[in-house]
Each structure stands twice: as C-alpha cells, then as structure tokens.
XYZ file of C-alpha atoms in Angstrom:
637
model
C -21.005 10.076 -18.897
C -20.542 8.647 -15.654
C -22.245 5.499 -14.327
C -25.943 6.988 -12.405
C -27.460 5.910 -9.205
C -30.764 5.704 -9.977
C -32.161 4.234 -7.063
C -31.301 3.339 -3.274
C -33.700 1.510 -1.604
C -33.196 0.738 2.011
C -35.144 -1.651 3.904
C -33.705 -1.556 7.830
C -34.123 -2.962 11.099
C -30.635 -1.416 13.497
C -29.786 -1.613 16.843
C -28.860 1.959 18.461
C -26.124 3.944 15.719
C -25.676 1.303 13.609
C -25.213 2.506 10.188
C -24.133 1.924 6.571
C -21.828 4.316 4.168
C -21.394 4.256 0.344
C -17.852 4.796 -1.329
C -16.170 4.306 -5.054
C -15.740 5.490 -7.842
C -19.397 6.506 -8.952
C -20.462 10.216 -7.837
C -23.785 10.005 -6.352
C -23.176 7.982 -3.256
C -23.980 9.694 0.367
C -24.319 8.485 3.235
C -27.139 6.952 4.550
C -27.895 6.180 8.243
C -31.007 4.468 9.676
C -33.065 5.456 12.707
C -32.091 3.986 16.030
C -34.261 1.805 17.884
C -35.298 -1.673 17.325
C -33.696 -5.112 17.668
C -30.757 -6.707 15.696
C -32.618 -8.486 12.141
C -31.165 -9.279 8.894
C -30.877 -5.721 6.537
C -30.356 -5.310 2.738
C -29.183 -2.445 1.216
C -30.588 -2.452 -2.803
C -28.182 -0.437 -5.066
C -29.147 -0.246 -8.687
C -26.871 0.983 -11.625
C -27.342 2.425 -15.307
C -24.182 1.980 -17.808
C -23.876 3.311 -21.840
C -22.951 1.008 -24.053
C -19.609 -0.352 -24.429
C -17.103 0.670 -26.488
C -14.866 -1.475 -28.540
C -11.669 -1.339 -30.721
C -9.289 -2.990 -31.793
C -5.120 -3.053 -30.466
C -1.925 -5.082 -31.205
C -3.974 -8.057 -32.535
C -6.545 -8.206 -29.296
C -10.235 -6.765 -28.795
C -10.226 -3.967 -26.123
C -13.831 -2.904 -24.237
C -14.042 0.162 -22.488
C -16.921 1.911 -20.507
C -17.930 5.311 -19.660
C -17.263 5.724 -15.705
C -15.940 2.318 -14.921
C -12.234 1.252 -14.301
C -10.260 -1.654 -15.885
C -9.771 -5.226 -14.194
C -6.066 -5.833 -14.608
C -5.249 -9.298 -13.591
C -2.437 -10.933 -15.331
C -3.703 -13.551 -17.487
C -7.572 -12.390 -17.240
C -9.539 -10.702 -19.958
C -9.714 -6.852 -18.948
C -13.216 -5.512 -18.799
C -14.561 -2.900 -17.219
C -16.321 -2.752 -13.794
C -17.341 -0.316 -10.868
C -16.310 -0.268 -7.174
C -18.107 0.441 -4.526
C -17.485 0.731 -0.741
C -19.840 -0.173 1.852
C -19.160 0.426 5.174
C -20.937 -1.594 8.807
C -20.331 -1.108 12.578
C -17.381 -3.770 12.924
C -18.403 -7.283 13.502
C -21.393 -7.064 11.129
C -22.168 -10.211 9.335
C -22.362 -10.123 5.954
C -24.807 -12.793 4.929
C -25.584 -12.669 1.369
C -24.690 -9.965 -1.673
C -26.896 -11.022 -4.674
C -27.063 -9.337 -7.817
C -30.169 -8.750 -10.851
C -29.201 -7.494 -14.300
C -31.512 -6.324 -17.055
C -31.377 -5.485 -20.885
C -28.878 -8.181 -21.577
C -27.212 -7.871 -25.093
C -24.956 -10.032 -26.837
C -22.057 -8.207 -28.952
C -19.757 -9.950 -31.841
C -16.242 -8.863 -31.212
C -13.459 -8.226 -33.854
C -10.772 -10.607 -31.517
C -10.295 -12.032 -28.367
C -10.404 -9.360 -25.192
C -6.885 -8.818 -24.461
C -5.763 -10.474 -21.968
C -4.092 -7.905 -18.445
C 0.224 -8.279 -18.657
C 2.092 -9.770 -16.262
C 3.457 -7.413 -14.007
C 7.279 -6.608 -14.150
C 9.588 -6.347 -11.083
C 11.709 -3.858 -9.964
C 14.685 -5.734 -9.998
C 16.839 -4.125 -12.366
C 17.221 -6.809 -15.287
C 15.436 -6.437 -18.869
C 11.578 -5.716 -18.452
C 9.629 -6.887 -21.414
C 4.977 -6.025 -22.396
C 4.114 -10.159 -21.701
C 1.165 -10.841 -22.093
C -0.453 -14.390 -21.826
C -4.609 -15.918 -22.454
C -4.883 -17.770 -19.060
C -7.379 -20.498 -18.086
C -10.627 -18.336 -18.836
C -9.377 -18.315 -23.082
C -10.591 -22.130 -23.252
C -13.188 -22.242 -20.644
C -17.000 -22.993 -21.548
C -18.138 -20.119 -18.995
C -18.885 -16.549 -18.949
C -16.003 -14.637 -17.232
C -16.400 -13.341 -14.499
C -19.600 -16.349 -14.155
C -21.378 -13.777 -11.833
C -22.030 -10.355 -12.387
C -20.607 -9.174 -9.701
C -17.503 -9.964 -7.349
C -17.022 -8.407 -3.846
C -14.935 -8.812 -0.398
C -14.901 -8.456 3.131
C -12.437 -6.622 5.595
C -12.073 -4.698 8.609
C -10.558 -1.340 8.440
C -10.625 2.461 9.415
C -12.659 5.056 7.556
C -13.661 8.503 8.244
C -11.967 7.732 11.890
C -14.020 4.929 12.723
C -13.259 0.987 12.817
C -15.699 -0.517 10.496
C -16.594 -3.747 8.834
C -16.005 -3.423 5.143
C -17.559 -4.796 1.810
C -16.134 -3.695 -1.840
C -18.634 -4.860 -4.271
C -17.341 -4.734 -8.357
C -20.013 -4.956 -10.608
C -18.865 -5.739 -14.384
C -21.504 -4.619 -16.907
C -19.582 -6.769 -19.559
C -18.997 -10.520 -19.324
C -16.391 -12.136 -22.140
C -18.214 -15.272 -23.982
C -14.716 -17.228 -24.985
C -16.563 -20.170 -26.546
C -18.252 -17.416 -29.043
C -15.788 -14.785 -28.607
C -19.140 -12.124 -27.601
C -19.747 -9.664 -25.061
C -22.485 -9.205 -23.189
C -23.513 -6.747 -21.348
C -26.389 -4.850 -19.549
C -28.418 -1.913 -18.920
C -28.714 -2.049 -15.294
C -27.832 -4.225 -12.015
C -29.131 -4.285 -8.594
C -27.283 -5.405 -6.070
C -28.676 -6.653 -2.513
C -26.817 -6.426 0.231
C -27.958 -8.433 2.993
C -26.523 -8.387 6.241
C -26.723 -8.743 10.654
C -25.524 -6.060 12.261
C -23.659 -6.577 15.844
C -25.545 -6.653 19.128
C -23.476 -4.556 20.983
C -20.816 -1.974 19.288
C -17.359 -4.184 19.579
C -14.803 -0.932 20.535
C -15.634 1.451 23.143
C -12.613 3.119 24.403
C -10.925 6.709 23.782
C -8.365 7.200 26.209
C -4.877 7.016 24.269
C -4.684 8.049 20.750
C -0.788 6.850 20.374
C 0.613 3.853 21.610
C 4.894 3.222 21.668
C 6.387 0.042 22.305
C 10.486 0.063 22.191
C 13.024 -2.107 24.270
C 13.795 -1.642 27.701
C 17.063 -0.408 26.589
C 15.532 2.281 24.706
C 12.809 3.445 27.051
C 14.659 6.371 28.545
C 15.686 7.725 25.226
C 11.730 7.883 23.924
C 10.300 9.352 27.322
C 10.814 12.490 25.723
C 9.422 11.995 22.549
C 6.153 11.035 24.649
C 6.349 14.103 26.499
C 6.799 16.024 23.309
C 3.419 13.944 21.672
C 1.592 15.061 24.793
C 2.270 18.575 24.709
C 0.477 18.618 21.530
C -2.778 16.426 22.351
C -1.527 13.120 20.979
C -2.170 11.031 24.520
C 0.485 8.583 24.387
C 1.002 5.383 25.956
C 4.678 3.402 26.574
C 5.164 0.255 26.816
C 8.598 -2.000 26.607
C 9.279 -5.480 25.033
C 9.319 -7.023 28.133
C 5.842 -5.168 29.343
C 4.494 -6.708 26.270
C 5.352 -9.985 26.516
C 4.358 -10.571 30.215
C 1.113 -8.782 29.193
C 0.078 -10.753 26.160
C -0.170 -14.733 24.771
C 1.092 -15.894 21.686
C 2.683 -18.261 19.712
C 6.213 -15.914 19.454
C 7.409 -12.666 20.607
C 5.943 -10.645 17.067
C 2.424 -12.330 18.162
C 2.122 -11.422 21.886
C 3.092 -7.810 20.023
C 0.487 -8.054 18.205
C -2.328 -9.520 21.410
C -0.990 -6.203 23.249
C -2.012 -3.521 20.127
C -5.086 -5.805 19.598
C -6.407 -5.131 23.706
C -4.771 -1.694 23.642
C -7.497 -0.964 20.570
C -9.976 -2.291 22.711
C -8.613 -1.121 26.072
C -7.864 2.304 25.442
C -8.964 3.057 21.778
C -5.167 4.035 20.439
C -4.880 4.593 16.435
C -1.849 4.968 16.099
C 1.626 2.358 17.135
C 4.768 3.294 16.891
C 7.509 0.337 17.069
C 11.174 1.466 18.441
C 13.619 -0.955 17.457
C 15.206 -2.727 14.683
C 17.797 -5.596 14.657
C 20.447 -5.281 17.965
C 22.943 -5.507 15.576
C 24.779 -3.987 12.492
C 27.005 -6.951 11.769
C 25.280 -9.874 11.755
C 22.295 -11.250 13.162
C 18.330 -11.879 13.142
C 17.879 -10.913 16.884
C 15.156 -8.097 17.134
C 15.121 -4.615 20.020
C 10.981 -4.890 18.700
C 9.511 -7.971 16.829
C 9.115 -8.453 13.442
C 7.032 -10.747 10.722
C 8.065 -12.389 8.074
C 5.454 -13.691 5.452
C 5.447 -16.674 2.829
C 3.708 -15.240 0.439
C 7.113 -16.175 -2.047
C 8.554 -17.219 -4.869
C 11.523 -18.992 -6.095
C 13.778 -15.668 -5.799
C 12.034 -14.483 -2.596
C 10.330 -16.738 -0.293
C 9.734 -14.478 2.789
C 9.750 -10.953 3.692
C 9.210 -8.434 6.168
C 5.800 -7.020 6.795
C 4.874 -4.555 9.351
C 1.443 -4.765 7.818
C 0.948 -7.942 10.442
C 1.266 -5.542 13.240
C -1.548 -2.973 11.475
C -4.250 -5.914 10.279
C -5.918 -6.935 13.487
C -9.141 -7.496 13.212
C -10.948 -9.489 10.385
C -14.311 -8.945 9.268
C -16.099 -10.009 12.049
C -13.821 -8.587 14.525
C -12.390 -11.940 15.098
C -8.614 -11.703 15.454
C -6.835 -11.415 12.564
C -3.796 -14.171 12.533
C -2.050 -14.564 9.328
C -1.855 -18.176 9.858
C -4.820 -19.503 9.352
C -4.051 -23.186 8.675
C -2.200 -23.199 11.778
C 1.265 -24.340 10.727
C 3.264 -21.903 12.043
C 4.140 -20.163 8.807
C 2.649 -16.761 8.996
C 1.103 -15.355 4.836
C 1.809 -18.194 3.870
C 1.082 -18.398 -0.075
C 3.045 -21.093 -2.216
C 3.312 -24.687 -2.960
C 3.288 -26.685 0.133
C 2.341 -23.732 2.131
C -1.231 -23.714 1.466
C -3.166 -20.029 1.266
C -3.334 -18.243 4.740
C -6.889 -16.112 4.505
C -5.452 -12.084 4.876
C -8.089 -9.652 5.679
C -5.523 -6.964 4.560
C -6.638 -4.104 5.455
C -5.375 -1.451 8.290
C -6.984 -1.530 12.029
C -4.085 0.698 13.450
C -1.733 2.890 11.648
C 1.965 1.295 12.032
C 5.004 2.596 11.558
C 8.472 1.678 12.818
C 11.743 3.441 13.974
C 14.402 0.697 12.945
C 16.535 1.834 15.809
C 20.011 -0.426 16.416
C 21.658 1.373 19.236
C 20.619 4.617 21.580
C 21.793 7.165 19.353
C 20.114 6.186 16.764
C 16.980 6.612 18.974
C 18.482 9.988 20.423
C 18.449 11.564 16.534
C 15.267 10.272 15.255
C 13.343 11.364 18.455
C 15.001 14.849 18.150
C 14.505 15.334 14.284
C 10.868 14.417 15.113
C 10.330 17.014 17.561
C 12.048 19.425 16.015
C 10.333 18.799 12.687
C 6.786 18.697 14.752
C 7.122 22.105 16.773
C 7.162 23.986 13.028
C 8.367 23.944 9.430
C 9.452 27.011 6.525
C 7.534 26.804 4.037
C 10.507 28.458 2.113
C 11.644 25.002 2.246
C 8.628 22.956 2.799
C 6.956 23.985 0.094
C 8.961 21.938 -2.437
C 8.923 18.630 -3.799
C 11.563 16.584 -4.778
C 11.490 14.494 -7.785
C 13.593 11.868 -9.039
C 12.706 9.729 -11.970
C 13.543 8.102 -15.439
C 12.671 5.702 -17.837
C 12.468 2.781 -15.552
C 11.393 -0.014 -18.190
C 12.395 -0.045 -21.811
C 8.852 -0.630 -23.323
C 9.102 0.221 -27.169
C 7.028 -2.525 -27.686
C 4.279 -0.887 -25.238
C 4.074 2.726 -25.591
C 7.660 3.818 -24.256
C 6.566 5.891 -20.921
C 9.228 7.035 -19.145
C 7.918 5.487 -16.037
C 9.639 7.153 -13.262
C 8.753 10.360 -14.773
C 5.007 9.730 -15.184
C 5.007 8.727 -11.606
C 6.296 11.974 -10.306
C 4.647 14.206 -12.942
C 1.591 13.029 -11.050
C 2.943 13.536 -7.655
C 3.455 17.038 -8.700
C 0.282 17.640 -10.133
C -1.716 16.305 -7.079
C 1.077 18.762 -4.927
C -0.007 21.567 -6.540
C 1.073 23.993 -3.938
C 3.983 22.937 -3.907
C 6.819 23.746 -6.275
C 8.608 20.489 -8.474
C 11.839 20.038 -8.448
C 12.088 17.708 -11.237
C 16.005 15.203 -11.665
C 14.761 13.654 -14.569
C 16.447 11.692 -16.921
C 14.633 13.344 -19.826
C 16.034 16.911 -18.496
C 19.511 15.647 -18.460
C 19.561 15.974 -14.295
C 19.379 13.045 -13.186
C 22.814 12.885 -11.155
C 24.013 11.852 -7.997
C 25.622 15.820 -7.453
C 22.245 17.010 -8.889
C 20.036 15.144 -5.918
C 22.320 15.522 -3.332
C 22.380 19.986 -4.189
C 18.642 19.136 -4.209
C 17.951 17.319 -1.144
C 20.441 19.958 1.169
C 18.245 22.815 0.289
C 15.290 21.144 1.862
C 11.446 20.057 0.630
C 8.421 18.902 2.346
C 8.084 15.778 0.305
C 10.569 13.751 -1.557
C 9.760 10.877 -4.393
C 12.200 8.595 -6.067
C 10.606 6.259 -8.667
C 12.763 3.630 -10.438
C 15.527 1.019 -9.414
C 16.707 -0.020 -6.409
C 18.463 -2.810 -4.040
C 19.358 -2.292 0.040
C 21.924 -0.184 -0.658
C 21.052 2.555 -3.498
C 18.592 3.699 -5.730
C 19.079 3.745 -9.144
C 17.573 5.230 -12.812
C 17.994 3.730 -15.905
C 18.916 5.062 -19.450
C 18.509 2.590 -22.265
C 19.758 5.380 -25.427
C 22.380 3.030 -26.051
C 21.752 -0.399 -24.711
C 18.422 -2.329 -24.683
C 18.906 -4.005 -21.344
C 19.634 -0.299 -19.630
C 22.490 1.494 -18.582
C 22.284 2.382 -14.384
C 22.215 5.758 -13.378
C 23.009 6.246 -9.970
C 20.645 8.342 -8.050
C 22.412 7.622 -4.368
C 23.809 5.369 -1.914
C 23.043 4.808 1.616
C 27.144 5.947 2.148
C 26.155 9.282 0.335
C 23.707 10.476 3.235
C 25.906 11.195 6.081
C 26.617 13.900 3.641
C 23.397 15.536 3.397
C 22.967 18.561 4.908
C 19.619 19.771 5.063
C 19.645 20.367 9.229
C 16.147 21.048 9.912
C 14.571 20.206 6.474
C 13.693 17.229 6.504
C 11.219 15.835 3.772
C 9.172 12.430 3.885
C 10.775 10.232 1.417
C 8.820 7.707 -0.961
C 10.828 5.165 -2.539
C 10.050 3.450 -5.882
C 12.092 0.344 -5.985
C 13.242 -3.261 -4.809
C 14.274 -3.531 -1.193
C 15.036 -0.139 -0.673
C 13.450 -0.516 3.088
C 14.810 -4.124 3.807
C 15.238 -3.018 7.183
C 16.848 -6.191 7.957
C 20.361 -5.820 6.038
C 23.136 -6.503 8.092
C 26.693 -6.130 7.067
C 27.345 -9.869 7.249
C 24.248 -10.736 4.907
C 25.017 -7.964 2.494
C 28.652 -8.980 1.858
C 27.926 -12.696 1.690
C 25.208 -11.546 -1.067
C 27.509 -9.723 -2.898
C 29.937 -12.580 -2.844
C 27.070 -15.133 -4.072
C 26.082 -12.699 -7.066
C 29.843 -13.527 -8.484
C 28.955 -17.186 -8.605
C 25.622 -15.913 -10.086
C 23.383 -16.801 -7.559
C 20.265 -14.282 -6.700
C 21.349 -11.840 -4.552
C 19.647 -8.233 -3.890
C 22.818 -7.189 -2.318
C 24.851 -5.150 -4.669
C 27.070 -3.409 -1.909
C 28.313 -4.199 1.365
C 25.799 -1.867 3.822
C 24.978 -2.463 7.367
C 21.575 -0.953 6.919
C 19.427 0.101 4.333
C 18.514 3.111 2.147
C 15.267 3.482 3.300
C 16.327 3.681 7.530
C 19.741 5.485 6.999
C 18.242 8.774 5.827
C 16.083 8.720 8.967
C 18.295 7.759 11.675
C 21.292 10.351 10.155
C 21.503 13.055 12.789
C 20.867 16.588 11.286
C 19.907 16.288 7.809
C 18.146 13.303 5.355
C 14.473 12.440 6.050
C 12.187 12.552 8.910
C 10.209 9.410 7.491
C 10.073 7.157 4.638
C 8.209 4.802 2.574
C 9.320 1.709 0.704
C 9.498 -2.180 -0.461
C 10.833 -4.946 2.460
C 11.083 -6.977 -0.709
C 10.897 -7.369 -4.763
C 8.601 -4.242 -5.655
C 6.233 -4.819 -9.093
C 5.430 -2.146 -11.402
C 3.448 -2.254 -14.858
C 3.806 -1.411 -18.631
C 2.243 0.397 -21.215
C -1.686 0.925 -21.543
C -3.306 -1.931 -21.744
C -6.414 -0.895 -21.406
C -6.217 2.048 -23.693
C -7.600 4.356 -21.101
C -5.200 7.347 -21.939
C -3.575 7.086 -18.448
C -0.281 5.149 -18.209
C -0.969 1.873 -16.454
C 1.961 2.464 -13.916
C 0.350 4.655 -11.775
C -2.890 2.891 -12.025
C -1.982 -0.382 -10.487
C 0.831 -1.994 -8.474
C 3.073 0.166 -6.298
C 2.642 3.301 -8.713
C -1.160 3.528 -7.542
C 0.382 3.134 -3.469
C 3.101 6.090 -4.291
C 0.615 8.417 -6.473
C -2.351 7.600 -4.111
C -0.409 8.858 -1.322
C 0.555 11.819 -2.057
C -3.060 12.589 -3.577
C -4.400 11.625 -0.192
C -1.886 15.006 1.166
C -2.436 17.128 -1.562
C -5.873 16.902 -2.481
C -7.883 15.520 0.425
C -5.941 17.303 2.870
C -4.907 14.056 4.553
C -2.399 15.757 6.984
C -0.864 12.812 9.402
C 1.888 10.644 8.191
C -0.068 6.850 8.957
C -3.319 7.887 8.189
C -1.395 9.015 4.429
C 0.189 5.591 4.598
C -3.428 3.419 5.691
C -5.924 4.770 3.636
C -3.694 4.139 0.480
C -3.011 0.652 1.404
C -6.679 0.682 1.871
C -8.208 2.123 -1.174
C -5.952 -0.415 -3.052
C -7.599 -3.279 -1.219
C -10.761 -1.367 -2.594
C -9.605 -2.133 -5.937
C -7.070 -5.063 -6.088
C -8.789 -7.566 -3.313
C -5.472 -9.149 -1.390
C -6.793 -12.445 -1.485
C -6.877 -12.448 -5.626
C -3.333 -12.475 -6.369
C -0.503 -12.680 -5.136
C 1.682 -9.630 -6.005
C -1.274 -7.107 -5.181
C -1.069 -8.615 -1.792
C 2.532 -8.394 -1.658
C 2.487 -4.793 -2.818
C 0.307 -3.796 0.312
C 2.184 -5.951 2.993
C 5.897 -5.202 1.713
C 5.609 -1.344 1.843
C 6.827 -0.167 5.118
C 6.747 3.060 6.918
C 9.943 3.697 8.924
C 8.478 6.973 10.849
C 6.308 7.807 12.997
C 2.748 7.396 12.058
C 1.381 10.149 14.011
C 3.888 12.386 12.532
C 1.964 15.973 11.885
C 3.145 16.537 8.141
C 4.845 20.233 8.228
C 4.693 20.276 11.342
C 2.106 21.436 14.670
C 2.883 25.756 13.415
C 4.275 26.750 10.189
C-alpha cells in the first residue's frame, strides 16, 4: 500500500501567477495554483501523510526496517530507514521561511539488532571492491536519528519548462533510538510549509532558446550549425570568447562565462548553452578554446576535477547568483580539509553541454554529424540499443549482481521499443570484435556500464581470480575504425574518467610512467584525448553525443536495504545512467540536455548535494560532450 494524502490544506495570499507544485514519490500529488490578486504575505502549504506499520527482519547480523511506499536513506555510515520525498515547487526567488513538521500515534518498537548501517560506496577504479560497512557517529549518540522528523533542501532549477525555486522535503516515519536500540515511528505527519513569494517574477525574457559560445577561431566553422538550429525553430544566439569576456565581470575567464549565460537567461530567456572548445592543444597543455572549472570537492587520490555543472547551476534559491565559492578564497567546490565547504545549490538553471573541440576539423565533423543526425534518423537502425556490461564488482559477500548487467537490463526495459543488443559477460559476448560488429551496424542509444580510465573501457571477469581479470570492451585508438556513417547513437558511459576531457598526450604518458613507480595514476595508455570526446569528434561514424565521469565515478553493492531491487541502480551513478534513459523511454523526454538536467535533478531530489560528498561529486563530474539541444532521432524519422 502506498503512502495516502489525506489532506492538503492551503492557506494563500499570491501576487499575480504565483504558484506552488507537488512532486515525489507518493501518487496523489497535483498541482495546485492559487487565485491571482492580492499583495505579497507569508503562505504555508499543510501536507499531511498516513504510513502502515513498519516492517522488520533480520540480515547478516543487523536489523533492517522497511515501509510500504517509502524509499531507503543510503548514507554511508547512517542507519537506513525509510522516508518519502516530496517536491515543491515556487516562482524563483521565493523565500522559504520556515518548514515545520507534527507527528501523531507515536509508537516505540524493540528491535532484534542494531539498524544496519548504509555501505560505503565503491569506486570505479578498477582495483578489488569489497560490501564495507561501518556504525558511524549516530551508533553511540544519545539522540534520535534523524532528531527531526523531517529533513528538506532548497535549490533553484527547471521543471515542467519553467525556472523555479525548489524545496525537497523527506519525511522519515521511523526514527532509530541507539541508546535503547527501538524504533519509533508514527501514524501520520503534517508538514507546514511556510514561505514569501517574490514581488515581481525574476525572468521575463523569450527571445533565444539556444545560446553558443566557441572561440573566435572557431566561429566560422559553427555559423552553420546555427543556421541549421534555426531552420528548425531553435533561435540561436553566437557569441565568441572574446565577446564574452568584454561583455561580462569576473574573477577568471570560466566566471565572466558564466556572468554572460547568467544575463543571457535573463536577457533573452535561452535554455539551452552549448560550449565549442576544449584544450588548444593535443600535446600538452592547460590552455582552454572555451573555459573550464575545476572543483575541490577531493580526496587524497583526486583533489580537483572538471565540472561543466558550474556553467549549468546559476542561480541559487533565491535567485541570487550561484558562485561555487562561497568563502571567497578563490577555490571554486571547494570540500576538504583546509578548504572549508563551499554552499552548492546543485541543481540545473540551463542545460550545458560541451563540444571539446581542439582544432577546426574537429569542429567541421561534429557540426556536420549533428546536422546530419538532426534532419532524420532509420529507425532500422535507431531503433536499437546497445548494451555492454559485466560483473563489475566481485560481491559474493553481498548478493553477487552482475552489476553492469543489471544496469543495462534496466536500460532495456525502460527502452522498450527498442530492441537490446545485449555484450554481456554472462552471454559469453563481451569482446572487443563483438562491440565494434555492434556499434557499425548502428543504434539510437548506446550504454557501457563497468570499468574505465581516459583511454578505454573495460569489463571484468572474476571466474578465476578474486581481484578480476579485465576484459577489454574498447580503446579510444579502436574508434577511427568504426564505421557506422550516419548512425550515430548517444553513448552513456559507466566508469572512471572516461570523459576527462582534459587528457593530453603529455599528461597521459607521464601518468603511465608514474604508475611503474606505483604512484596513482588514471592513465593506463598514452592518448591525446579521451574515450568519451573521440567517438564524437571521429568524422563519419562513433557517437553523436555522450555521457560520462570528468573524474573517479562511485557505484554501490548488494541490497542493503533488502528492497528486492539491486542497490546499483538505485543510488550513485547507476540511478544518473538508468534515470536517463527512463526519462527517454518512458516520459518521452525527447531533447538530449533536458535527458541530461532533469536526471541530475531528480537525484538532487533524493541525495541533497550538500549531504555528502560523493553524491555531489556524482552530479558535478558527469559531463555531456554534445549538444544539449540535440533532437534525439532526429527533427523526421
């Protein structure tokens, strides 16, 4: 039985088309918008819930609670308990003033163990993955976790079209009672939302729908593409580096970019931003054609990446402008010892996505696959999916999913239409001959899920040794081979660094050279770019688009909340790749950044960035190197 609204009680004062909408993962929620007229006063919105009791068993030594229509809280080190999420979306620039919470019929439960505690999450990065699992802080404390009843978040982001101010509230009907090791948990809550609406609506315009900012080199080369983007509706704006920075203020070139897509939201109301350019050099180098960010949110094997997520977040909450750097040192996401914690709102304002362009013809191919792929696609060929998976973590001690192939088994069943092609370890196929014969006869949609570094991607077969024997899937030297002219599929890649768009040839040989002396490298091959760009800039065959990790990807183990449903593509960058695709296949999501947004988005719903630090990493590391107003299949099929 699901979780029941049994009651929404409004109590409203709006200016003119302000309004208030209800999202998560309770059925029953619709939206609800207030009369115009009036002046701006403080508003609640009053949402009460019913739950069934809890359910609770026992597993590998710990207590586990589950129940009926609520998800699992999965943060390493924190009991995992059940809770609900819901959406609520403002005009932007609302002020949230207050969210308070009532419960009622309180009971008190005597558990058989402690709750079990959420794993750690595993990386990507190739070596031996092992089901750790740790009591944090709360396992001694004297207080109820979570203390309050309810936890929730702000943001600024895009739904249904529209820049809104956003608040996720997660209501737990079950608190964990360490000092007695109880549970208690209610009948009902109501939560009261209370909250100031904006004077005046903050964004205005509709007059460009694309904006596309590439070097001055470039410019000439992507006139066309903007010609092509008109012909179809998609009014297009282009600006050059040097446009941008005599335009805008900032601190460093990536900020004035980022001042110029901020005032060309509110100037001409774009949605889209397309960035043409990557480093100006294959060799060696950290000189940029377009700006980039890099973030601190590290660790001791990776203390910066790249994030085009900077360039997408601009507004926070309020509407006040969303810096990254919000101590002011200079140090953009910064989030580590002697960094301090930079406040992230997180979410999407813009839909980003970057051509990683080194020289003109790299440009020249990637604008003509686009409009090529744009002006029509077979669905002889279109109509398939790719699928490339394995056992990516050797879990006996968990349950022993063959991660990589739960992951795509998904992504097939949410493509329904569409017909699998399944490389799977488990069938035997998974060979480099066997994806390359797959990818030259052409599919609308292509999704690797394992291993990977800058250079390759990689599956894993541990029949014969514990720690895993590689199974090469493809390198980026394999692609110039590819010949699927006309076919191109959007690629998603499950792995470490695949789309570390900043690989040189000088960096990737001196990595290789350090991992002899044993010194952390992700370089396993000398490459002067990486897996996730080549396939896009290769004229006349590998992808028109693709999605991946800048950095170390995370992925998860096992069940551990003995749902049913394997916990790597519930969490972590299995819930990004699986959520996309579901976005395509079953909401009928049909434009490449909007596919990429609202799954960064809905996991913001769920994993709030400013919790921990590798959800927030999994959202600002996964990059789209395409365009973001790419029409998926195509403008006639």
């Amino acid at each position: 039985m699901n979780t029941k609204i049994v009651g929404i009680l409004i109590a409203a004062v709006f200016v003119t088309s302000a309004f208030a909408t209800f999202a998560g993962n309770t059925p029953g929620y619709d939206r609800v918008e207030t009369a115009p007229g009036g002046q701006a006063s403080a508003t609640t919105y009053t949402v009460r819930q019913t739950f069934e009791q809890p359910v609770v068993f026992s597993a590998q030594g710990y207590a586990v609670v589950q129940m009926a229509g609520t998800r699992s809280d999965l943060r390493s080190g924190y009991p995992t308990l059940p809770y609900t999420r819901e959406t609520l979306t403002f005009p932007l620039g609302t002020a949230i003033t207050d969210v308070e919470v009532s419960v009622s019929g309180v009971h008190i439960l005597s558990l058989p163990g402690k709750i079990s505690p959420a794993p750690q999450p595993v990386p990507l990065n190739g070596e031996p993955a092992s089901y750790i699992v740790e009591e944090g802080p709360v396992y001694t404390s004297h207080q109820p976790y979570p203390r309050e009843w309810v936890q929730w978040h702000t943001g600024a982001g895009i739904r249904d079209g529209q820049r809104v101010t956003l608040v996720t509230v997660h209501v737990y009907p079950a608190r964990y009672l360490p000092d007695s090791n109880q549970l208690e948990y209610v009948d009902s809550a109501e939560v009261v939302v209370t909250y100031q609406p904006p004077e005046q609506p903050l964004l205005q315009a509709d007059a460009y729908d694309l904006l596309i900012v590439t070097a001055d080199a470039f410019r000439s080369d992507v006139e066309p593409l903007v010609e092509h983007k008109e012909s179809y509706g998609m009014r297009t704006l282009l600006a050059t580096t040097s446009e941008v920075y005599a335009a805008s203020d900032g601190r460093d070139q990536a900020e004035k970019l980022k001042y110029y897509i901020r005032d060309s939201i509110e100037d001409y109301g774009i949605k889209y931003v397309l960035l043409v350019g990557g480093l100006t050099s294959l060799i060696s180098g950290q000189e940029w054609h377009v700006p980039v960010r890099y973030v601190y949110n590290g660790e001791g094997s990776e203390p910066r990446y790249l994030s085009d997520l900077y360039f997408a977040d601009i507004y926070n909450a309020d509407g006040s402008f969303a810096s990254w750097d919000t101590n002011d040192d200079g140090v953009y996401g910064g989030w580590a010892f002697g960094l301090g914690k930079d406040l992230i709102d997180g979410y999407p304002d813009v839909y980003v996505g970057r051509l990683a362009c080194r020289n003109t013809k790299e440009v020249q191919a990637v604008v003509e696959k686009i409009m090529e792929y744009e002006s029509g696609t077979d669905p002889s060929w279109f109509k398939r999916v790719t699928l490339v998976g394995g056992d990516t973590f050797n879990d006996i001690s968990a349950h022993n999913y063959l991660e990589g192939e739960v992951a795509t088994q998904k992504t097939a069943e949410y493509l329904e239409d569409f017909d699998p092609v399944k490389l799977w370890w488990s069938e035997g196929n998974l060979q480099l001959s066997k994806v390359m014969d797959a990818l030259n006869q052409g599919s609308g949609f292509v999704h690797f899920s394992g291993h990977g570094s800058p250079g390759m991607w990689m599956g894993k077969d541990f029949t014969d040794d514990p720690h895993g024997e590689y199974i090469l899937g493809m390198e980026v030297y394999h692609m110039s081979f590819l010949k699927n002219d006309g076919k191109y599929p959007v690629w998603v890649i499950g792995g470490c660094h695949n789309s570390m768009f900043n690989a040189t040839l000088m960096d990737s040989t001196l990595g290789c050279i350090k991992s002899l002396t044993g010194t952390p490298t992700w370089y396993w091959m000398p490459i002067p770019e990486c897996f996730g760009w080549w396939p896009v800039k290769v004229p006349h065959g590998g992808a028109i688009a693709t999605l991946g990790c800048t950095g170390l990807g995370y992925g998860t183990i096992g069940d551990s909340d003995g749902d049913g449903i394997p916990d790597c593509i519930q969490y972590l960058l299995g819930y990004l790749e699986t959520r996309f695709f579901e976005l395509y296949g079953q909401e009928g999501v049909d434009v490449l950044g909007d596919m990429w947004g609202t799954a960064i988005s809905d996991y913001n719903d769920l994993f709030p960035p400013m919790q921990d630090k590798i959800d927030l990493k999994t959202v600002q590391e996964w990059v789209l190197l395409g365009d973001p107003s790419l029409k998926i299949g195509g403008y006639s099929s």
